[in-house]
mmCIF file of C-alpha atoms in Angstrom:
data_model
loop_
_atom_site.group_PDB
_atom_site.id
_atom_site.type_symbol
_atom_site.label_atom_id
_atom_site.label_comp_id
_atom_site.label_asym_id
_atom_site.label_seq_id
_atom_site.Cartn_x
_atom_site.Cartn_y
_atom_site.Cartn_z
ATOM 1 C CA UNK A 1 67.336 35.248 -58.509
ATOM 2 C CA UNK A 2 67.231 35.136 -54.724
ATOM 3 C CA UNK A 3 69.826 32.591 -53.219
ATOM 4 C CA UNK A 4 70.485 32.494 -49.418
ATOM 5 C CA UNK A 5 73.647 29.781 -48.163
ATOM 6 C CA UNK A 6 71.936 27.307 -45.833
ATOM 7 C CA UNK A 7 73.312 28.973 -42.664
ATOM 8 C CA UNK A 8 71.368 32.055 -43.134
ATOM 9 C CA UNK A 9 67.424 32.361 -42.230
ATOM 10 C CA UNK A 10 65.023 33.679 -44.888
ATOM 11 C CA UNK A 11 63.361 36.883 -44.270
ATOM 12 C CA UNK A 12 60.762 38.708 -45.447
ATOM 13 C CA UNK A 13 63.135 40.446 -47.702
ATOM 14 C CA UNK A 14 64.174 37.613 -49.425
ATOM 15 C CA UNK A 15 60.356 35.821 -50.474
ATOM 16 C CA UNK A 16 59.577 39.575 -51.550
ATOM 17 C CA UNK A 17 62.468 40.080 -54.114
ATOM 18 C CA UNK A 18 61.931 36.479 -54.937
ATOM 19 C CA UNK A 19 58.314 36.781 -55.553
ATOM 20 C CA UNK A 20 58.589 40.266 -57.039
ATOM 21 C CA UNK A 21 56.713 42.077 -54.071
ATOM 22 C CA UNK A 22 56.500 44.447 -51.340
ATOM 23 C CA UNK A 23 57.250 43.625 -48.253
ATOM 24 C CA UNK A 24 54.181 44.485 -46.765
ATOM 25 C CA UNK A 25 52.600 42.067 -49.135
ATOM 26 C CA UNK A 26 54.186 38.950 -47.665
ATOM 27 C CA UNK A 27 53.524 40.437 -44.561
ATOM 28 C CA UNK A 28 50.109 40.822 -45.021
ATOM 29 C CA UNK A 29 49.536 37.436 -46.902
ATOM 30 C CA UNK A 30 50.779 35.151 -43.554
ATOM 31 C CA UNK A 31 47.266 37.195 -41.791
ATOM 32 C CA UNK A 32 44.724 35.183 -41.892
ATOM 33 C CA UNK A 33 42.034 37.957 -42.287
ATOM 34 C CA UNK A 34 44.265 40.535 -44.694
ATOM 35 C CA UNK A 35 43.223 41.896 -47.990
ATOM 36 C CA UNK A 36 45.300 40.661 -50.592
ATOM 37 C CA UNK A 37 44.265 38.617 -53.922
ATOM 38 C CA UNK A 38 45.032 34.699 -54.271
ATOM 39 C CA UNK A 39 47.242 35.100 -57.432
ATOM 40 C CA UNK A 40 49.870 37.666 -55.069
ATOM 41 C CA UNK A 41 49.384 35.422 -52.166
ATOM 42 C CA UNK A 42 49.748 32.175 -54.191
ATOM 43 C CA UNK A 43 53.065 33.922 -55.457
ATOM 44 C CA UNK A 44 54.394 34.711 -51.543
ATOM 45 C CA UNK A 45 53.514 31.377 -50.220
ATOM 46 C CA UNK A 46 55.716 29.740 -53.461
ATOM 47 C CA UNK A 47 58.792 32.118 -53.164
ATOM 48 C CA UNK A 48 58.083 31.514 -49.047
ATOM 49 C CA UNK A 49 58.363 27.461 -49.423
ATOM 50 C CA UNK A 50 61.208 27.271 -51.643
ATOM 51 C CA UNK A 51 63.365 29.681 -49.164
ATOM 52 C CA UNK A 52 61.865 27.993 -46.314
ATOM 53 C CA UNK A 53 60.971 30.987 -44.584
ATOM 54 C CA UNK A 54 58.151 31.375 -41.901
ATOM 55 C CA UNK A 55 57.170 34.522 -40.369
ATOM 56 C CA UNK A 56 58.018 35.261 -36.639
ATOM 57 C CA UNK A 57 54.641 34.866 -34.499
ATOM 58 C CA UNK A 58 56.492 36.376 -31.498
ATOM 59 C CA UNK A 59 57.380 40.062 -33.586
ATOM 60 C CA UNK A 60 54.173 39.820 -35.095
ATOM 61 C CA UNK A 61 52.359 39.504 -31.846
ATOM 62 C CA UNK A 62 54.605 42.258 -30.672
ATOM 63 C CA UNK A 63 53.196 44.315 -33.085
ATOM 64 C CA UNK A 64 49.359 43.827 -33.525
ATOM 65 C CA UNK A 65 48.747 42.834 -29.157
ATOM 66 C CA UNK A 66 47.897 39.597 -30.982
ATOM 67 C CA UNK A 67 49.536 36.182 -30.395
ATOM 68 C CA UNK A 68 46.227 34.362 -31.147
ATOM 69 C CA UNK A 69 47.849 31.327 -28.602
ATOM 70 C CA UNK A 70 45.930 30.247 -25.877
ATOM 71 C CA UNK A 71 47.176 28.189 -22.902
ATOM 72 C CA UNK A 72 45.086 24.955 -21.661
ATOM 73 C CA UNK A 73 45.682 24.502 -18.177
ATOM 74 C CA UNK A 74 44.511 21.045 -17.312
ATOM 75 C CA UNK A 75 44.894 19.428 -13.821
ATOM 76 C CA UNK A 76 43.085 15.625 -14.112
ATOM 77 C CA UNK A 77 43.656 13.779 -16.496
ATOM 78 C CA UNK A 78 42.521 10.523 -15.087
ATOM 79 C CA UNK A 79 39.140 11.937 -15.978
ATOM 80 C CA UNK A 80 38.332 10.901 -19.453
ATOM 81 C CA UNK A 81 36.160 13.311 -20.184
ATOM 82 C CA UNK A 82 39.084 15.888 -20.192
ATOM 83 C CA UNK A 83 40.670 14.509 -23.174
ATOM 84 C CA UNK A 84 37.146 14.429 -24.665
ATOM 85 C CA UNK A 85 37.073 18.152 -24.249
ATOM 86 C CA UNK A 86 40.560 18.779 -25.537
ATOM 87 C CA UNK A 87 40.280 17.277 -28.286
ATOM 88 C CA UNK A 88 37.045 19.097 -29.525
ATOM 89 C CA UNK A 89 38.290 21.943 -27.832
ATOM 90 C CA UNK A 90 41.502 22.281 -29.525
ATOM 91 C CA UNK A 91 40.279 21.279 -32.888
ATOM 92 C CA UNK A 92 37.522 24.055 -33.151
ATOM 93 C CA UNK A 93 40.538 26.897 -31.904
ATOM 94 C CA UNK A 94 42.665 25.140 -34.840
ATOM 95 C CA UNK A 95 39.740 25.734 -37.336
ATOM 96 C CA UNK A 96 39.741 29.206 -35.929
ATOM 97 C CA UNK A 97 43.358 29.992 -36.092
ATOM 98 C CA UNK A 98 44.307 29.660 -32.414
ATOM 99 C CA UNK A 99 47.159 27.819 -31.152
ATOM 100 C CA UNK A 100 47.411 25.935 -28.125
ATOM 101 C CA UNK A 101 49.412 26.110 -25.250
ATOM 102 C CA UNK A 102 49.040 22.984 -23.593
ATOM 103 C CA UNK A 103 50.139 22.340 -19.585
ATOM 104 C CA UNK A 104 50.027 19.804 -17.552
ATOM 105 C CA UNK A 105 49.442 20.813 -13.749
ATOM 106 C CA UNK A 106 50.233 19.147 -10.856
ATOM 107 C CA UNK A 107 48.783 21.067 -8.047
ATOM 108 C CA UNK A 108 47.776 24.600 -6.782
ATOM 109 C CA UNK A 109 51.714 26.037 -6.484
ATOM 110 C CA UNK A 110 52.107 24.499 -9.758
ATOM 111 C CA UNK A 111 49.116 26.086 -11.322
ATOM 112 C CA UNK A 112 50.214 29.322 -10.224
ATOM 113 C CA UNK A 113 53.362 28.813 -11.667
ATOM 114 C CA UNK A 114 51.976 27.495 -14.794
ATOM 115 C CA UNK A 115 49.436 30.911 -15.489
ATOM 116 C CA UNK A 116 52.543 33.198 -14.896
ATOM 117 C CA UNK A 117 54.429 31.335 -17.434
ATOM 118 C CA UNK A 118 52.008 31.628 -19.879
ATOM 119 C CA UNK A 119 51.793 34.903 -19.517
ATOM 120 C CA UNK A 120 55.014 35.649 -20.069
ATOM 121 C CA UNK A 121 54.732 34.090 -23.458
ATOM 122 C CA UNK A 122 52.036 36.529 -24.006
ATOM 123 C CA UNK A 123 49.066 34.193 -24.655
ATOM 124 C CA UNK A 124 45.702 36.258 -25.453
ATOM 125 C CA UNK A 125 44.478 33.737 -23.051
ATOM 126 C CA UNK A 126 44.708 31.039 -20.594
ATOM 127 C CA UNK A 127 41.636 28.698 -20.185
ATOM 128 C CA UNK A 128 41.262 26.559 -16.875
ATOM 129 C CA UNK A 129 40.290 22.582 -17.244
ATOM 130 C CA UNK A 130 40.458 21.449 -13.965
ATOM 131 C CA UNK A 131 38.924 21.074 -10.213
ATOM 132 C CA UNK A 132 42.211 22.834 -8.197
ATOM 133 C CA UNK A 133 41.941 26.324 -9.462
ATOM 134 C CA UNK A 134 41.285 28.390 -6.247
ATOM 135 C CA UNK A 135 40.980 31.818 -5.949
ATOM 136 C CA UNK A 136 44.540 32.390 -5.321
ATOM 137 C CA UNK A 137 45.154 30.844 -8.570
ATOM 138 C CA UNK A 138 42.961 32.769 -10.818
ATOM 139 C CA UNK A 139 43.685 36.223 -8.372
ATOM 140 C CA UNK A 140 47.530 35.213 -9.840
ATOM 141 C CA UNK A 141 46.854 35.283 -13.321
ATOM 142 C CA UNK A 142 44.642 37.966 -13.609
ATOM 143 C CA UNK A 143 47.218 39.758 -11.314
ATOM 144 C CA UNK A 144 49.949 39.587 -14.231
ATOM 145 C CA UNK A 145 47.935 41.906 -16.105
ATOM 146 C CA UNK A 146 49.067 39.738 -18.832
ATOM 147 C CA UNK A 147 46.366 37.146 -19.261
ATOM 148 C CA UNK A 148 43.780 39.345 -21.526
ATOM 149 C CA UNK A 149 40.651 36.471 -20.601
ATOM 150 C CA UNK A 150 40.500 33.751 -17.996
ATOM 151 C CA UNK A 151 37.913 30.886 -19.063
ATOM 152 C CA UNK A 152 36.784 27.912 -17.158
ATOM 153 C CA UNK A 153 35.632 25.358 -19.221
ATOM 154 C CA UNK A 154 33.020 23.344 -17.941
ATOM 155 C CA UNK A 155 32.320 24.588 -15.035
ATOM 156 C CA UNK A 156 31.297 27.451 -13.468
ATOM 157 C CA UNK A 157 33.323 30.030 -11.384
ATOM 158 C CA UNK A 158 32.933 31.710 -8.452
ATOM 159 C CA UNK A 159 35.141 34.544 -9.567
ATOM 160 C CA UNK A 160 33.925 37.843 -10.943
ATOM 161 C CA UNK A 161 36.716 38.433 -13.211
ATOM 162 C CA UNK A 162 36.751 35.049 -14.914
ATOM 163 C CA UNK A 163 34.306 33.658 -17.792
ATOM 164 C CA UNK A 164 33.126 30.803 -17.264
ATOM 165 C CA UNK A 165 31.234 28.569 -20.392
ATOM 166 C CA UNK A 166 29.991 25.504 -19.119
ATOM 167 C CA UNK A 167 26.335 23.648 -18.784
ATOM 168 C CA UNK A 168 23.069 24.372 -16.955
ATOM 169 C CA UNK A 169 24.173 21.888 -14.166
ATOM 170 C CA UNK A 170 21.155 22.657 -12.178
ATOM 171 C CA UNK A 171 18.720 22.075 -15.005
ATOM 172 C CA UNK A 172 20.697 19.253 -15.566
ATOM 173 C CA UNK A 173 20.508 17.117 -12.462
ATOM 174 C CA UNK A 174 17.021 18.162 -11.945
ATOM 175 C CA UNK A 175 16.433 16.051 -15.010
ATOM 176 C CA UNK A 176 18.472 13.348 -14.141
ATOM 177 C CA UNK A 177 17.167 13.541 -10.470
ATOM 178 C CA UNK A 178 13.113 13.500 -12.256
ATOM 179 C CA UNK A 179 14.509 10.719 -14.265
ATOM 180 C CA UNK A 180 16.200 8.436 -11.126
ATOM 181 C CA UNK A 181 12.582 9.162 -8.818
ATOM 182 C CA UNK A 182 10.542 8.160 -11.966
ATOM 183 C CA UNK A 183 12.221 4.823 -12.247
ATOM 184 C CA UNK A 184 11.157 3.900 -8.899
ATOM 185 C CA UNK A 185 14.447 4.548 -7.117
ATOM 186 C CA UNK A 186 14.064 5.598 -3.245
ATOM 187 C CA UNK A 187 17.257 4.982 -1.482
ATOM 188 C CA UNK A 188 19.824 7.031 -3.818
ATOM 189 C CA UNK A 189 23.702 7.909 -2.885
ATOM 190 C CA UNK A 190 25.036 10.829 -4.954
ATOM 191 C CA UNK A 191 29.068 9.999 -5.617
ATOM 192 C CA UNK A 192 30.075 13.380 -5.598
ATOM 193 C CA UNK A 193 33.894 14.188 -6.638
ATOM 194 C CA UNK A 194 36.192 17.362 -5.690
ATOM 195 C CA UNK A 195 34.765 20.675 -4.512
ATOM 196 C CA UNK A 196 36.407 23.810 -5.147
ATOM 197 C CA UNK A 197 34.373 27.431 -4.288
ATOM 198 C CA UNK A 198 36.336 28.725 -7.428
ATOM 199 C CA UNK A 199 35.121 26.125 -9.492
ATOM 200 C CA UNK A 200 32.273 24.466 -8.742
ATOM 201 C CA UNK A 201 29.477 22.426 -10.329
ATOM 202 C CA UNK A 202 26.357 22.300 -8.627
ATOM 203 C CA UNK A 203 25.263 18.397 -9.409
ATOM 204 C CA UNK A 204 25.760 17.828 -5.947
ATOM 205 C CA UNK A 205 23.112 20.728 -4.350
ATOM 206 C CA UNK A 206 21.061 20.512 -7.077
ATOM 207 C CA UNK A 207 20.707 16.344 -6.751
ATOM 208 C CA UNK A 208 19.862 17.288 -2.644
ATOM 209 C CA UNK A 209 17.776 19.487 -3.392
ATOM 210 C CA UNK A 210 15.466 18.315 -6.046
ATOM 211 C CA UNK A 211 15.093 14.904 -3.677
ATOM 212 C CA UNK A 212 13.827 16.653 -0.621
ATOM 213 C CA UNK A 213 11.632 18.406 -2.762
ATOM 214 C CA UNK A 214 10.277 15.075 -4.429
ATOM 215 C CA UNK A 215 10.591 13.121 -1.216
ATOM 216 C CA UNK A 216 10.646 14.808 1.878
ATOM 217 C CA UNK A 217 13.519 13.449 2.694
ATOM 218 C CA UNK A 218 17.457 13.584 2.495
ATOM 219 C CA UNK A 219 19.809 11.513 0.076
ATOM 220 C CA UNK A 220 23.016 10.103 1.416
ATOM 221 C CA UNK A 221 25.621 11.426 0.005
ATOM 222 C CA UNK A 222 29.442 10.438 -0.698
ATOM 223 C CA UNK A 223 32.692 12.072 -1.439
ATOM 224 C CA UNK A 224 34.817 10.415 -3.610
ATOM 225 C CA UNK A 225 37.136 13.318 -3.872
ATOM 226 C CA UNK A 226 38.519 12.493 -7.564
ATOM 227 C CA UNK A 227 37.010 11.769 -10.720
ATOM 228 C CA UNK A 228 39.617 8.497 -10.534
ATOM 229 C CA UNK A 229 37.811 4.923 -11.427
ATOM 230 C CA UNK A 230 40.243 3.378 -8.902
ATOM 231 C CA UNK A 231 40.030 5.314 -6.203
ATOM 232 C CA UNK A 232 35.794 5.306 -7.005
ATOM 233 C CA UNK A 233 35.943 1.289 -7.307
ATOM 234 C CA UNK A 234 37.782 1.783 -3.824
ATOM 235 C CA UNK A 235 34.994 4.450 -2.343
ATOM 236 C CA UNK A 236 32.258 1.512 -3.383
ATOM 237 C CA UNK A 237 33.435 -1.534 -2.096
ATOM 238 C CA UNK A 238 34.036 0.118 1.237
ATOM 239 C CA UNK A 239 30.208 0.777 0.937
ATOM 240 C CA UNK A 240 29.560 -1.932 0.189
ATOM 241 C CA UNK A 241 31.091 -4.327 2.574
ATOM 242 C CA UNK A 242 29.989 -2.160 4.748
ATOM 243 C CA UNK A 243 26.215 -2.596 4.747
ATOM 244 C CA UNK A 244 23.606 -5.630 4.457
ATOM 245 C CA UNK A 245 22.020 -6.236 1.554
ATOM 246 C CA UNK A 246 18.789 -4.467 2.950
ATOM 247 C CA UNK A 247 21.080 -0.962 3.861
ATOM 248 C CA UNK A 248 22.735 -0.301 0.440
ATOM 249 C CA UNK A 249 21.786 2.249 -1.760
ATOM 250 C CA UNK A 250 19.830 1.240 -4.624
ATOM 251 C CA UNK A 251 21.028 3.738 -6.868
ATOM 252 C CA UNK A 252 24.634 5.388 -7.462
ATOM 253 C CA UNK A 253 24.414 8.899 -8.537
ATOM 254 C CA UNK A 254 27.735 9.762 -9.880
ATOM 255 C CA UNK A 255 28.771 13.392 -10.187
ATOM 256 C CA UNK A 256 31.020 12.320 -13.175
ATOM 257 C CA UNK A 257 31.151 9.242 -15.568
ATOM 258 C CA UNK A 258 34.675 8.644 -14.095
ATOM 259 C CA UNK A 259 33.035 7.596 -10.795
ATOM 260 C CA UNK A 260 30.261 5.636 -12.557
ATOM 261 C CA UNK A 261 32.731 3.548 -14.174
ATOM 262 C CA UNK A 262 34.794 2.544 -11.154
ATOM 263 C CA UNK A 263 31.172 2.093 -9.573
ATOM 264 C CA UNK A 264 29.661 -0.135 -11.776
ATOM 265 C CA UNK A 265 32.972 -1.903 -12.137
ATOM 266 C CA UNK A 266 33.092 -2.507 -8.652
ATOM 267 C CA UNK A 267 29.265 -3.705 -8.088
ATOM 268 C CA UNK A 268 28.738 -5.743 -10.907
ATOM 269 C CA UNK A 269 32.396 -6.960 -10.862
ATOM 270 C CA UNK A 270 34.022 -6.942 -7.305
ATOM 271 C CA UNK A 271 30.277 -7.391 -5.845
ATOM 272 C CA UNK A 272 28.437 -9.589 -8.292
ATOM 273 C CA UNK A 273 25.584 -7.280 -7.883
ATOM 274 C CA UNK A 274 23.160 -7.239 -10.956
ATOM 275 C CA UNK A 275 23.224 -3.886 -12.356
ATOM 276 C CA UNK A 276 20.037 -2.154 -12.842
ATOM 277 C CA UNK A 277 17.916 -5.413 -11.100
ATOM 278 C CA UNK A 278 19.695 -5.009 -7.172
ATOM 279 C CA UNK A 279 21.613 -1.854 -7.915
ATOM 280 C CA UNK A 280 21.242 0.926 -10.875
ATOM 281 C CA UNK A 281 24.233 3.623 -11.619
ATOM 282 C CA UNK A 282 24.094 6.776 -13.579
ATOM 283 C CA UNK A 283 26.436 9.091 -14.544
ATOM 284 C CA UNK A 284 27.560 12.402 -16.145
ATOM 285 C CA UNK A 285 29.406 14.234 -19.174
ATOM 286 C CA UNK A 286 28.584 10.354 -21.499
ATOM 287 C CA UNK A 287 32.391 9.740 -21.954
ATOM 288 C CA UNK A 288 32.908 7.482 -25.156
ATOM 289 C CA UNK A 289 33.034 4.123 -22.538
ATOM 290 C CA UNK A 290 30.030 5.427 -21.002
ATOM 291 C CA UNK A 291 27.998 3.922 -24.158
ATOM 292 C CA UNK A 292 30.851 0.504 -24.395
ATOM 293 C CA UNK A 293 28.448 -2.697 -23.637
ATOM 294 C CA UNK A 294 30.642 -3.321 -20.362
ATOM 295 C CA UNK A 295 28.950 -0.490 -18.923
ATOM 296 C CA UNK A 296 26.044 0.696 -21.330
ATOM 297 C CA UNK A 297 25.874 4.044 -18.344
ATOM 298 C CA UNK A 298 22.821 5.999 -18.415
ATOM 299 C CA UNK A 299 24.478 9.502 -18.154
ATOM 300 C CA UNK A 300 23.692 13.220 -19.468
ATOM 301 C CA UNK A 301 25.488 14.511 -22.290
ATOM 302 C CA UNK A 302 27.304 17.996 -22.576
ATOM 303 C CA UNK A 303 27.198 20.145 -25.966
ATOM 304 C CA UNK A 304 31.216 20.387 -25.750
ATOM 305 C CA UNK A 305 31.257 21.564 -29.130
ATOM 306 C CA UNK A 306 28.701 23.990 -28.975
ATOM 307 C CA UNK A 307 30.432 25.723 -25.809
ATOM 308 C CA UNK A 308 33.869 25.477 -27.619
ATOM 309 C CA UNK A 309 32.245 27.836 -30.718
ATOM 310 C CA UNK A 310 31.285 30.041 -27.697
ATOM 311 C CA UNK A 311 35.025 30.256 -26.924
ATOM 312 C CA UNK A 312 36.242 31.168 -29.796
ATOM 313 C CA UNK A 313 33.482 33.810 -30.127
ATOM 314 C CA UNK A 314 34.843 35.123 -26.689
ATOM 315 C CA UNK A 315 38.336 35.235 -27.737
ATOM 316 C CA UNK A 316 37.450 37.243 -31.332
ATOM 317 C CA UNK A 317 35.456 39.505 -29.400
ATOM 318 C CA UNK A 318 35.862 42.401 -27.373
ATOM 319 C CA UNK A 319 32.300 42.182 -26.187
ATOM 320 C CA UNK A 320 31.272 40.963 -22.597
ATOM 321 C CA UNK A 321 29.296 37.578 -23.423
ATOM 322 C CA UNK A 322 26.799 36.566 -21.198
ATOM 323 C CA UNK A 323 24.281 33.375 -20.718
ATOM 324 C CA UNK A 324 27.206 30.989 -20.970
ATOM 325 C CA UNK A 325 26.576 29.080 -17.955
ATOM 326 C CA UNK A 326 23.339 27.855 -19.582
ATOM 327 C CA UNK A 327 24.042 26.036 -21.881
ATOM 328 C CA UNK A 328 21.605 22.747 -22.516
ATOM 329 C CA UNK A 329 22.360 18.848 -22.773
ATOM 330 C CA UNK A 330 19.923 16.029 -22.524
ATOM 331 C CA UNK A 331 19.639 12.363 -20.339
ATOM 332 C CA UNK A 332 21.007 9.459 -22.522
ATOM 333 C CA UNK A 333 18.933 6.322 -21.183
ATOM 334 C CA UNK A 334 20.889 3.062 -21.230
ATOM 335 C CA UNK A 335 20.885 0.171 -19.048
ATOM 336 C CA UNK A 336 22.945 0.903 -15.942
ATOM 337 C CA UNK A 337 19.457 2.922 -14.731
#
């Protein structure tokens, strides 16, 4: 019988004499996708537990160009739809077999740092959740040679070496902007939140747009600069203390549930403004609060799960993909509009 003295590591060696087979066998039962019958693997994965042994990723990787890890770069996490997205996200690459490499990032020197990193632990690819990944940024990882695929997830990039999987925004706020006109709404400020060329949504140009075109005329609009509640609740009240009652919008259009939920917070809360009757706010991305009875947020929901399949069909593939930017949601009628 196999022994090894509790200083030693197990090796393939050892759960192959143990379980009376080749090497290759063991090798080839820790693959995922291998050929090999359930009675020899069954055998492996006994001999395996009782000697405690796991197989080295890194070698492995080494040897088939394959670490199937990915790195998640996120950069706000005081929006709560990010940890909505990572936790579908990274769920579906678990059911898949991928492993993530999750970083927090600070800034843009940081997210540089950050994709070079990752590539060093040779990650078959790094995929960007965030608003503060600039050209420079994604011109650093693809410059490592190292980073196989660059995603952005949910939202759409600027950069032609980049995929990016993420929501017909235009279709989107068209509907939303139909929706808002429909209602009876004629004095609309859109909320809008960070703009990066690299990264951009286009909630903001589309909302614009689709209201001259229905109205002849041009919506206000307001940068909030984060998808932060606070620093929306902030961006509001300085609106509204600003303005008589006859000047203020009657509808918020935020670019992000984030902002709708400091908004509404600070109307119906720091204002005492009756939410839809004076004032109406709607939203985006329907975050689980967005549908709590405190705020009950008329918003537009994306497919995150749908777009996170079409991930890890990128990553399995070697094909280019295309029509990912399109990818449908619908409006979510509550009470806030």
């Amino acid at each position: 019988m196999t022994t090894i003295s509790p200083k030693q590591t197990a090796t393939a060696d050892d759960v192959a004499a143990l379980a009376g087979v080749s090497r290759w066998t063991v090798t080839r039962a820790f693959k995922r996708d291998a050929s090999i019958s359930e009675k020899s693997r069954a055998k492996v994965m006994e001999a395996a537990e009782k000697l405690g042994y796991a197989p080295d990723l890194q070698a492995s990787s080494l040897a088939s160009d394959r670490s199937n890890l990915v790195a998640v770069l996120v950069d706000d996490f005081t929006n709560p739809h990010k940890l909505v997205m990572l936790e579908r996200l990274t769920r579906i690459l678990r059911k898949a077999g991928f492993d993530s490499l999750l970083v927090n990032t600070i800034d843009k020197g940081d997210a540089e740092s950050a994709l070079l990193n990752a590539s060093q632990r040779r990650v078959d690819s790094a995929i960007l959740l965030g608003t503060s990944f600039d050209d420079s940024v994604l011109q650093t990882a693809l410059g490592a040679r190292r980073v196989k695929k660059l995603i952005i997830f949910a939202r759409r990039s600027q950069h032609p070496n980049t995929i990016s999987i993420c929501v017909d925004d235009a279709q989107a706020m068209v509907q939303l902007t139909d929706y808002v006109y429909e209602k009876g709404y004629r004095k609309p400020m859109f909320m809008a939140g960070p703009n990066t060329y690299s990264a951009h949504l286009m909630r903001q140009d589309t909302f614009v747009r689709r209201w001259i075109e229905l109205t002849g005329e041009e919506p206000e609009v307001t940068e909030v600069g984060f998808y932060d509640s606070n620093k929306a609740y902030y961006v509001t009240d300085e609106i509204l203390r600003s303005r008589s009652k006859e000047d203020r919008p009657d509808v918020f259009v935020c670019e992000n549930d984030a902002i709708a939920i400091g908004t509404l917070d600070c109307v119906r809360h720091g204002h005492k403004i009756a939410v839809p009757e004076e004032i109406a706010v709607t939203g985006f991305d329907d975050v689980e609060l967005a549908s709590n009875p405190n705020y009950d947020l008329t918003t537009f929901r994306q497919p995150i799960s749908e777009m996170a399949e079409a991930l890890v069909d990128i990553l399995q593939s070697t094909e280019d993909k295309s029509d990912l930017e399109k990818f449908g949601g619908y409006l979510v009628v509550r009470s806030s509009a």
